[in-house]
mmCIF file of C-alpha atoms and ligand atoms in Angstrom:
data_model
loop_
_atom_site.group_PDB
_atom_site.id
_atom_site.type_symbol
_atom_site.label_atom_id
_atom_site.label_comp_id
_atom_site.label_asym_id
_atom_site.label_seq_id
_atom_site.Cartn_x
_atom_site.Cartn_y
_atom_site.Cartn_z
ATOM 1 C CA MET A 1 -2.238 -26.412 23.789
ATOM 2 C CA ASN A 2 -2.560 -23.578 26.317
ATOM 3 C CA GLN A 3 -4.089 -20.193 25.469
ATOM 4 C CA GLU A 4 -0.906 -18.573 24.617
ATOM 5 C CA GLU A 5 0.141 -21.249 22.280
ATOM 6 C CA SER A 6 -3.076 -21.098 20.315
ATOM 7 C CA ARG A 7 -2.321 -17.406 20.231
ATOM 8 C CA ILE A 8 1.001 -17.850 18.732
ATOM 9 C CA LYS A 9 -0.211 -20.307 16.159
ATOM 10 C CA GLN A 10 -3.010 -18.031 15.095
ATOM 11 C CA LEU A 11 -0.581 -14.803 14.846
ATOM 12 C CA ARG A 12 1.838 -16.919 12.617
ATOM 13 C CA GLN A 13 -1.208 -17.744 10.366
ATOM 14 C CA GLN A 14 -2.257 -14.408 9.992
ATOM 15 C CA LEU A 15 1.014 -12.849 9.544
ATOM 16 C CA GLN A 16 2.066 -15.701 6.936
ATOM 17 C CA ALA A 17 -1.131 -14.911 4.921
ATOM 18 C CA ALA A 18 -0.454 -11.228 5.057
ATOM 19 C CA ASN A 19 2.917 -11.935 3.844
ATOM 20 C CA GLU A 20 1.865 -14.101 0.910
ATOM 21 C CA ALA A 21 -0.819 -11.626 -0.183
ATOM 22 C CA TYR A 22 1.617 -8.729 -0.253
ATOM 23 C CA TYR A 23 4.744 -10.288 -1.437
ATOM 24 C CA LEU A 24 3.587 -13.334 -3.625
ATOM 25 C CA HIS A 25 0.200 -11.658 -4.925
ATOM 26 C CA ASP A 26 0.869 -7.950 -4.631
ATOM 27 C CA ASN A 27 -2.364 -7.683 -2.970
ATOM 28 C CA PRO A 28 -2.293 -6.445 0.504
ATOM 29 C CA ILE A 29 -4.852 -7.798 2.926
ATOM 30 C CA MET A 30 -3.773 -6.024 6.151
ATOM 31 C CA GLU A 31 -2.885 -2.360 6.797
ATOM 32 C CA ASP A 32 0.950 -2.019 7.711
ATOM 33 C CA GLU A 33 0.047 -0.927 11.315
ATOM 34 C CA VAL A 34 -2.208 -3.784 11.913
ATOM 35 C CA TYR A 35 0.500 -6.099 10.677
ATOM 36 C CA ASP A 36 3.315 -4.459 12.974
ATOM 37 C CA ARG A 37 0.956 -4.721 15.914
ATOM 38 C CA LEU A 38 0.236 -8.539 15.208
ATOM 39 C CA TYR A 39 4.141 -9.090 14.768
ATOM 40 C CA ARG A 40 4.833 -7.156 17.862
ATOM 41 C CA GLU A 41 2.540 -9.207 19.813
ATOM 42 C CA LEU A 42 3.958 -12.349 18.294
ATOM 43 C CA GLN A 43 7.379 -11.351 19.289
ATOM 44 C CA GLY A 44 6.219 -10.500 22.892
ATOM 45 C CA LEU A 45 4.733 -14.029 22.891
ATOM 46 C CA GLU A 46 7.887 -15.666 21.637
ATOM 47 C CA GLU A 47 10.243 -13.834 23.917
ATOM 48 C CA LYS A 48 7.808 -14.915 26.958
ATOM 49 C CA TYR A 49 7.776 -18.765 25.668
ATOM 50 C CA PRO A 50 11.112 -18.977 23.727
ATOM 51 C CA GLU A 51 10.698 -22.646 23.608
ATOM 52 C CA LEU A 52 7.692 -22.269 21.354
ATOM 53 C CA ILE A 53 9.680 -20.346 18.617
ATOM 54 C CA THR A 54 10.050 -22.482 15.298
ATOM 55 C CA PRO A 55 12.256 -21.939 12.490
ATOM 56 C CA ASP A 56 9.271 -20.832 10.007
ATOM 57 C CA SER A 57 8.053 -18.267 12.394
ATOM 58 C CA PRO A 58 7.695 -14.945 10.471
ATOM 59 C CA THR A 59 9.767 -13.463 13.075
ATOM 60 C CA GLN A 60 12.746 -15.736 12.248
ATOM 61 C CA ARG A 61 13.472 -14.376 8.990
ATOM 62 C CA ILE A 62 15.875 -11.749 9.891
ATOM 63 C CA GLY A 63 18.049 -14.006 12.430
ATOM 64 C CA GLY A 64 21.579 -14.562 12.115
ATOM 65 C CA GLU A 65 24.323 -12.704 13.249
ATOM 66 C CA VAL A 66 26.792 -11.044 10.830
ATOM 67 C CA ALA A 67 28.715 -13.778 8.903
ATOM 68 C CA GLU A 68 32.376 -14.145 8.770
ATOM 69 C CA GLY A 69 32.315 -15.392 5.299
ATOM 70 C CA PHE A 70 30.319 -18.201 3.511
ATOM 71 C CA ALA A 71 30.910 -22.078 3.302
ATOM 72 C CA SER A 72 31.338 -23.625 0.091
ATOM 73 C CA VAL A 73 28.580 -26.193 -0.424
ATOM 74 C CA LYS A 74 28.531 -28.891 -3.272
ATOM 75 C CA HIS A 75 25.166 -28.938 -5.067
ATOM 76 C CA GLN A 76 23.397 -32.322 -4.596
ATOM 77 C CA ILE A 77 21.948 -31.577 -8.119
ATOM 78 C CA PRO A 78 24.173 -29.338 -10.388
ATOM 79 C CA LEU A 79 22.636 -26.078 -11.660
ATOM 80 C CA TYR A 80 23.073 -26.337 -15.567
ATOM 81 C CA SER A 81 23.832 -23.507 -17.809
ATOM 82 C CA LEU A 82 21.619 -22.960 -20.872
ATOM 83 C CA GLU A 83 22.658 -22.994 -24.543
ATOM 84 C CA ASN A 84 21.827 -19.527 -25.992
ATOM 85 C CA ALA A 85 20.127 -18.642 -29.446
ATOM 86 C CA PHE A 86 20.610 -15.085 -30.499
ATOM 87 C CA ASN A 87 18.397 -15.647 -33.612
ATOM 88 C CA GLU A 88 15.379 -17.527 -35.245
ATOM 89 C CA GLU A 89 18.122 -19.680 -37.379
ATOM 90 C CA GLU A 90 19.853 -20.698 -34.249
ATOM 91 C CA PHE A 91 16.735 -21.604 -32.484
ATOM 92 C CA ARG A 92 15.429 -23.669 -35.573
ATOM 93 C CA GLN A 93 18.754 -25.533 -35.444
ATOM 94 C CA TRP A 94 18.414 -26.351 -31.900
ATOM 95 C CA ALA A 95 14.901 -27.767 -32.360
ATOM 96 C CA ALA A 96 15.927 -30.033 -35.412
ATOM 97 C CA ARG A 97 18.176 -31.719 -33.120
ATOM 98 C CA HIS A 98 15.283 -33.464 -31.449
ATOM 99 C CA GLN A 99 12.438 -33.110 -33.899
ATOM 100 C CA GLY A 100 10.764 -36.002 -34.934
ATOM 101 C CA GLU A 101 9.093 -36.210 -31.610
ATOM 102 C CA ALA A 102 5.559 -34.483 -31.182
ATOM 103 C CA VAL A 103 7.223 -32.020 -28.564
ATOM 104 C CA GLU A 104 5.504 -29.745 -26.345
ATOM 105 C CA TYR A 105 7.253 -26.911 -25.126
ATOM 106 C CA VAL A 106 7.062 -24.506 -22.185
ATOM 107 C CA CYS A 107 8.238 -20.995 -22.779
ATOM 108 C CA GLU A 108 9.375 -18.885 -19.604
ATOM 109 C CA LEU A 109 10.608 -15.504 -19.180
ATOM 110 C CA LYS A 110 14.507 -15.403 -18.561
ATOM 111 C CA ILE A 111 14.820 -13.376 -15.312
ATOM 112 C CA ASP A 112 18.141 -11.041 -15.280
ATOM 113 C CA GLY A 113 19.102 -12.001 -11.663
ATOM 114 C CA ASN A 114 20.988 -14.460 -9.626
ATOM 115 C CA ALA A 115 20.037 -18.253 -9.528
ATOM 116 C CA LEU A 116 19.567 -19.584 -5.996
ATOM 117 C CA ALA A 117 19.571 -23.436 -5.004
ATOM 118 C CA LEU A 118 16.968 -24.021 -2.047
ATOM 119 C CA THR A 119 16.656 -27.326 -0.040
ATOM 120 C CA TYR A 120 13.470 -28.049 1.944
ATOM 121 C CA GLU A 121 13.489 -31.019 4.324
ATOM 122 C CA ASP A 122 9.964 -32.152 5.684
ATOM 123 C CA GLY A 123 8.800 -29.073 4.167
ATOM 124 C CA VAL A 124 11.155 -26.631 6.059
ATOM 125 C CA LEU A 125 13.924 -24.379 4.363
ATOM 126 C CA VAL A 126 17.118 -25.756 5.763
ATOM 127 C CA ARG A 127 19.598 -24.354 2.897
ATOM 128 C CA GLY A 128 20.137 -21.612 0.493
ATOM 129 C CA VAL A 129 23.000 -21.669 -1.806
ATOM 130 C CA THR A 130 24.152 -19.474 -4.428
ATOM 131 C CA ARG A 131 24.687 -20.858 -8.203
ATOM 132 C CA GLY A 132 28.514 -20.543 -7.979
ATOM 133 C CA ASP A 133 30.066 -22.684 -10.787
ATOM 134 C CA GLY A 134 27.063 -24.725 -10.880
ATOM 135 C CA GLU A 135 28.814 -27.664 -9.108
ATOM 136 C CA THR A 136 29.666 -25.709 -5.709
ATOM 137 C CA GLY A 137 28.145 -22.484 -4.439
ATOM 138 C CA GLU A 138 28.323 -20.382 -1.259
ATOM 139 C CA GLU A 139 25.944 -21.035 1.658
ATOM 140 C CA ILE A 140 23.914 -18.046 2.218
ATOM 141 C CA THR A 141 20.843 -19.581 4.283
ATOM 142 C CA ASN A 142 20.523 -16.527 6.589
ATOM 143 C CA ASN A 143 20.343 -14.209 3.744
ATOM 144 C CA VAL A 144 17.892 -16.291 1.703
ATOM 145 C CA ARG A 145 15.500 -16.455 4.729
ATOM 146 C CA THR A 146 15.183 -12.584 4.534
ATOM 147 C CA ILE A 147 13.777 -12.665 0.876
ATOM 148 C CA PRO A 148 9.859 -12.348 1.536
ATOM 149 C CA SER A 149 8.698 -14.316 -1.276
ATOM 150 C CA ILE A 150 10.728 -17.328 -0.363
ATOM 151 C CA PRO A 151 8.556 -19.617 2.078
ATOM 152 C CA LEU A 152 10.397 -20.526 5.135
ATOM 153 C CA ARG A 153 7.809 -23.700 5.114
ATOM 154 C CA LEU A 154 6.222 -25.175 2.263
ATOM 155 C CA LYS A 155 2.386 -24.890 2.293
ATOM 156 C CA LEU A 156 1.904 -28.584 1.566
ATOM 157 C CA ASN A 157 0.135 -30.825 4.450
ATOM 158 C CA ASN A 158 2.109 -33.735 3.778
ATOM 159 C CA PRO A 159 5.528 -32.400 2.402
ATOM 160 C CA PRO A 160 8.000 -34.715 0.482
ATOM 161 C CA ALA A 161 11.021 -35.455 2.721
ATOM 162 C CA ARG A 162 13.457 -33.468 0.457
ATOM 163 C CA VAL A 163 12.617 -30.919 -1.958
ATOM 164 C CA GLU A 164 15.087 -29.132 -4.245
ATOM 165 C CA VAL A 165 13.928 -25.711 -5.910
ATOM 166 C CA ARG A 166 15.946 -23.595 -8.132
ATOM 167 C CA GLY A 167 14.775 -20.254 -8.912
ATOM 168 C CA GLU A 168 16.185 -16.507 -9.811
ATOM 169 C CA ALA A 169 16.738 -13.768 -6.941
ATOM 170 C CA PHE A 170 16.326 -10.456 -8.466
ATOM 171 C CA LEU A 171 15.658 -6.804 -7.888
ATOM 172 C CA PRO A 172 12.558 -5.145 -9.388
ATOM 173 C CA ARG A 173 13.793 -1.947 -11.239
ATOM 174 C CA GLN A 174 12.188 0.579 -8.859
ATOM 175 C CA THR A 175 13.785 -1.154 -5.880
ATOM 176 C CA PHE A 176 17.191 -1.092 -7.655
ATOM 177 C CA GLU A 177 16.879 2.402 -8.270
ATOM 178 C CA LYS A 178 16.086 3.338 -4.545
ATOM 179 C CA ILE A 179 18.983 1.353 -3.499
ATOM 180 C CA ASN A 180 21.282 3.364 -5.958
ATOM 181 C CA GLN A 181 19.768 6.430 -4.737
ATOM 182 C CA THR A 182 20.418 5.379 -1.026
ATOM 183 C CA ARG A 183 24.229 4.596 -1.915
ATOM 184 C CA GLN A 184 24.616 7.870 -3.656
ATOM 185 C CA ALA A 185 23.239 9.801 -0.914
ATOM 186 C CA ASN A 186 25.734 7.861 1.458
ATOM 187 C CA GLY A 187 28.687 8.604 -1.062
ATOM 188 C CA GLU A 188 28.948 4.882 -1.807
ATOM 189 C CA SER A 189 29.532 3.307 -5.355
ATOM 190 C CA VAL A 190 26.212 2.639 -7.309
ATOM 191 C CA PHE A 191 25.402 -0.853 -8.776
ATOM 192 C CA ALA A 192 25.747 -1.075 -12.378
ATOM 193 C CA ASN A 193 22.319 -2.902 -12.996
ATOM 194 C CA PRO A 194 19.781 -4.927 -11.001
ATOM 195 C CA ARG A 195 21.651 -8.399 -11.567
ATOM 196 C CA ASN A 196 24.855 -6.909 -10.170
ATOM 197 C CA ALA A 197 22.894 -5.216 -7.234
ATOM 198 C CA THR A 198 21.344 -8.743 -6.499
ATOM 199 C CA SER A 199 24.535 -10.319 -6.330
ATOM 200 C CA GLY A 200 26.311 -7.942 -3.958
ATOM 201 C CA THR A 201 23.300 -7.984 -1.848
ATOM 202 C CA LEU A 202 23.103 -11.894 -1.627
ATOM 203 C CA ARG A 203 26.657 -12.033 -0.588
ATOM 204 C CA GLN A 204 26.214 -9.295 2.137
ATOM 205 C CA PHE A 205 27.617 -10.726 5.647
ATOM 206 C CA ASP A 206 24.807 -9.046 7.413
ATOM 207 C CA PRO A 207 21.235 -10.517 7.017
ATOM 208 C CA LYS A 208 19.849 -6.963 8.079
ATOM 209 C CA VAL A 209 21.308 -5.334 5.196
ATOM 210 C CA VAL A 210 19.826 -8.123 2.866
ATOM 211 C CA ALA A 211 16.535 -7.753 4.536
ATOM 212 C CA GLU A 212 16.467 -4.036 3.906
ATOM 213 C CA ARG A 213 17.171 -4.501 0.113
ATOM 214 C CA LYS A 214 13.790 -6.497 -0.513
ATOM 215 C CA LEU A 215 15.073 -9.229 -3.031
ATOM 216 C CA ASP A 216 12.515 -10.828 -4.835
ATOM 217 C CA PHE A 217 12.305 -14.571 -6.255
ATOM 218 C CA PHE A 218 10.841 -16.642 -9.077
ATOM 219 C CA ALA A 219 10.917 -20.342 -8.653
ATOM 220 C CA TYR A 220 11.428 -22.296 -11.832
ATOM 221 C CA THR A 221 12.795 -25.727 -11.175
ATOM 222 C CA LEU A 222 11.314 -28.320 -8.905
ATOM 223 C CA TYR A 223 12.861 -31.710 -7.835
ATOM 224 C CA VAL A 224 10.932 -33.939 -5.591
ATOM 225 C CA VAL A 225 13.915 -36.016 -4.555
ATOM 226 C CA GLU A 226 11.981 -39.217 -3.390
ATOM 227 C CA GLU A 227 10.640 -41.286 -6.217
ATOM 228 C CA ASN A 228 7.155 -42.397 -5.555
ATOM 229 C CA SER A 229 5.945 -39.057 -4.026
ATOM 230 C CA PRO A 230 2.389 -38.010 -4.799
ATOM 231 C CA TRP A 231 3.990 -34.433 -5.572
ATOM 232 C CA GLN A 232 6.360 -36.053 -8.269
ATOM 233 C CA PRO A 233 5.610 -33.771 -11.544
ATOM 234 C CA GLU A 234 6.039 -35.474 -14.887
ATOM 235 C CA THR A 235 6.021 -32.035 -16.884
ATOM 236 C CA GLN A 236 7.789 -28.725 -16.559
ATOM 237 C CA ASP A 237 4.351 -26.899 -16.652
ATOM 238 C CA TYR A 238 2.985 -29.091 -13.794
ATOM 239 C CA SER A 239 6.151 -28.526 -11.661
ATOM 240 C CA LEU A 240 5.516 -24.588 -11.927
ATOM 241 C CA GLN A 241 1.860 -25.436 -10.670
ATOM 242 C CA VAL A 242 3.180 -27.402 -7.883
ATOM 243 C CA LEU A 243 5.658 -24.628 -6.978
ATOM 244 C CA GLU A 244 2.853 -22.250 -6.732
ATOM 245 C CA GLU A 245 1.025 -24.757 -4.448
ATOM 246 C CA MET A 246 3.861 -24.951 -2.237
ATOM 247 C CA GLY A 247 3.812 -21.216 -1.800
ATOM 248 C CA PHE A 248 6.533 -19.780 -4.229
ATOM 249 C CA LYS A 249 6.129 -16.915 -6.478
ATOM 250 C CA VAL A 250 6.091 -18.085 -10.081
ATOM 251 C CA ASN A 251 6.473 -15.984 -13.131
ATOM 252 C CA PRO A 252 2.910 -15.865 -14.635
ATOM 253 C CA HIS A 253 3.862 -14.985 -18.237
ATOM 254 C CA ARG A 254 4.573 -18.503 -19.307
ATOM 255 C CA LYS A 255 3.043 -20.525 -22.183
ATOM 256 C CA VAL A 256 2.733 -24.287 -23.152
ATOM 257 C CA CYS A 257 3.406 -24.337 -26.865
ATOM 258 C CA GLN A 258 2.580 -27.049 -29.344
ATOM 259 C CA SER A 259 4.756 -25.673 -32.102
ATOM 260 C CA LEU A 260 7.985 -23.909 -33.177
ATOM 261 C CA GLU A 261 5.862 -21.007 -34.544
ATOM 262 C CA GLU A 262 3.889 -20.676 -31.113
ATOM 263 C CA VAL A 263 7.300 -20.556 -29.306
ATOM 264 C CA GLU A 264 8.447 -17.528 -31.706
ATOM 265 C CA GLU A 265 5.144 -15.720 -31.316
ATOM 266 C CA PHE A 266 5.824 -15.863 -27.564
ATOM 267 C CA PHE A 267 9.320 -14.361 -28.107
ATOM 268 C CA ARG A 268 8.128 -11.549 -30.307
ATOM 269 C CA GLU A 269 5.424 -10.809 -27.788
ATOM 270 C CA TRP A 270 7.768 -10.269 -24.869
ATOM 271 C CA GLU A 271 10.433 -8.695 -26.918
ATOM 272 C CA GLU A 272 7.743 -5.843 -27.473
ATOM 273 C CA LYS A 273 6.193 -5.937 -23.887
ATOM 274 C CA ARG A 274 9.410 -6.635 -21.714
ATOM 275 C CA ASN A 275 9.864 -3.009 -20.681
ATOM 276 C CA THR A 276 6.326 -2.913 -19.404
ATOM 277 C CA LEU A 277 7.497 -5.386 -16.615
ATOM 278 C CA ALA A 278 8.513 -4.440 -13.212
ATOM 279 C CA TYR A 279 11.842 -6.419 -13.434
ATOM 280 C CA GLU A 280 14.544 -7.073 -16.135
ATOM 281 C CA THR A 281 14.323 -10.183 -18.515
ATOM 282 C CA ASP A 282 17.066 -10.958 -21.146
ATOM 283 C CA GLY A 283 15.163 -13.690 -23.020
ATOM 284 C CA VAL A 284 12.881 -16.451 -23.100
ATOM 285 C CA VAL A 285 13.721 -20.031 -21.622
ATOM 286 C CA VAL A 286 12.265 -22.630 -23.744
ATOM 287 C CA LYS A 287 12.081 -26.132 -22.407
ATOM 288 C CA ILE A 288 10.605 -29.464 -23.612
ATOM 289 C CA ASN A 289 7.684 -29.856 -21.330
ATOM 290 C CA SER A 290 8.058 -33.859 -20.932
ATOM 291 C CA TYR A 291 10.359 -34.878 -18.174
ATOM 292 C CA ALA A 292 10.343 -38.272 -19.799
ATOM 293 C CA LEU A 293 11.716 -36.776 -23.082
ATOM 294 C CA GLN A 294 14.033 -34.425 -20.974
ATOM 295 C CA LYS A 295 15.471 -37.548 -19.568
ATOM 296 C CA ARG A 296 15.900 -39.220 -22.798
ATOM 297 C CA LEU A 297 17.719 -36.351 -24.433
ATOM 298 C CA GLY A 298 20.083 -35.750 -21.486
ATOM 299 C CA PHE A 299 22.891 -33.113 -21.153
ATOM 300 C CA THR A 300 25.954 -32.278 -23.632
ATOM 301 C CA GLN A 301 29.167 -31.373 -21.766
ATOM 302 C CA LYS A 302 27.712 -28.217 -21.070
ATOM 303 C CA PHE A 303 24.299 -27.807 -21.653
ATOM 304 C CA PRO A 304 20.863 -29.612 -21.205
ATOM 305 C CA ARG A 305 19.989 -30.827 -24.773
ATOM 306 C CA TRP A 306 15.862 -30.125 -24.002
ATOM 307 C CA ALA A 307 16.271 -26.351 -23.268
ATOM 308 C CA ILE A 308 17.466 -23.198 -24.765
ATOM 309 C CA ALA A 309 17.480 -19.595 -24.096
ATOM 310 C CA LEU A 310 16.467 -17.321 -26.879
ATOM 311 C CA LYS A 311 18.053 -14.035 -26.001
ATOM 312 C CA PHE A 312 16.460 -10.542 -26.628
ATOM 313 C CA PRO A 313 18.782 -8.311 -28.619
ATOM 314 C CA ALA A 314 20.904 -6.088 -26.108
ATOM 315 C CA GLU A 315 18.841 -2.838 -25.626
ATOM 316 C CA GLU A 316 20.442 0.224 -26.881
ATOM 317 C CA ALA A 317 22.110 2.130 -24.093
ATOM 318 C CA PRO A 318 20.041 5.211 -23.292
ATOM 319 C CA SER A 319 21.679 7.893 -25.378
HETATM 320 N N1 1X8 B 1 20.422 -21.495 -16.339
HETATM 321 C C1 1X8 B 1 19.204 -21.979 -16.082
HETATM 322 O O1 1X8 B 1 18.934 -22.993 -16.396
HETATM 323 C C2 1X8 B 1 18.187 -20.970 -16.176
HETATM 324 C C3 1X8 B 1 18.099 -19.605 -16.029
HETATM 325 C C4 1X8 B 1 16.999 -19.044 -15.840
HETATM 326 C C5 1X8 B 1 16.534 -17.713 -15.566
HETATM 327 N N2 1X8 B 1 17.704 -16.821 -15.366
HETATM 328 N N3 1X8 B 1 15.398 -17.224 -15.435
HETATM 329 C C6 1X8 B 1 14.344 -18.071 -15.852
HETATM 330 C C7 1X8 B 1 14.486 -19.592 -15.812
HETATM 331 C C8 1X8 B 1 13.376 -20.465 -16.142
HETATM 332 N N4 1X8 B 1 12.289 -19.851 -15.874
HETATM 333 O O2 1X8 B 1 13.448 -21.412 -16.446
HETATM 334 C C9 1X8 B 1 15.805 -19.922 -15.996
HETATM 335 S S1 1X8 B 1 16.499 -21.562 -16.307
#
C-alpha cells in the first residue's frame, strides 16, 4: 500500500471515529474545523485516486443524483405491525394469552418516527427501504446513506454475509422545530409533527435535502440471515447489544423485566419522563425476550403474538 493509500485509510478511520462519537454518543472528539480539514484532505486524495473510493467512505454519504422516483421493493422479511394496548387491562389480557411460561420481557421505548429496513451484505450497507405496507416499501438507499447514525459498514471484523436491520428514523424535537422555522421563513408549509417531517424528508428526491435535515435513527431489530453465524442472537436483549457492537444507535432506555409488574413500572416511569427526552415517543414496546418462545408463539393474521405496544395517553394539545 503506498503512502497515499495508507493516508486515505487513516483519514477514513479518524473521520468515522469522529462521526460515531458525535452522532451515536453525542460526545464530540474533534473540533468542527479539524473535522472539515481532514474531510477535505480525504476528498482531495479521492479525487486524485478515484479508484481508491469505497462505498463506505465518509465522503460517499451524500452521493446520488436527484431521484426520478423510488422503486418498489418487496421486503425479504416483512415488517410486522404491533398490537396496541391502551390500558393495563388490555396489557394483562395480552399477557394471559401466553402466560404459564416463565417469561422474560424486554421493554423498549416506541419511537414516533418512520420504520426503515436496512440490508447489509458482507458488512456493507446495500439497501434502505421504507416500511410501506409491511410487505413492500420504497427503495430510498441514497437518502438512507445520508443519515449519520446509520453505519455504511458494520463495525465487525468478520461480518455475516447478510444482515437485515430494522429501526426507526426520526427527527429530534429541536431539529424538527428548526426545519419548520426554515420552511416558514421560505414561505413553505410547515410539518404538523416530527413523524410527518421524517416521512416527508425520507421521500425527498434530492439526497442533499435529506442530508441537511440531519435525520436520526434507532435500531431495534436484527436478523442475521445465515443460521450458524457466531452473531446469531437468541434473545431480543442480546440482539440490541449486537446492534450496538455493529455500530448502530440503540435506544438506551430499555429494561429486561421478569414480571408484568416490572413492565408496568417501566411504563409508568416513562409516561412521566417522556417529555424530558429529545425525541417523541408514543409508548412502550414490550417483547418476549426469548427468540425460541417468539418462534413458538408466531403471528396472528396481523400481529406477532410475542409483542405489544403499550400506548401512552394522547397528550393534551397545548391550550
Ligand atoms: N411496528 C413494530 O414492530 C415496531 C415499531 C417500533 C417503534 N416505533 N419504536 C421502537 C420499536 C422497538 N424498540 O421495537 C418498535 S417495533
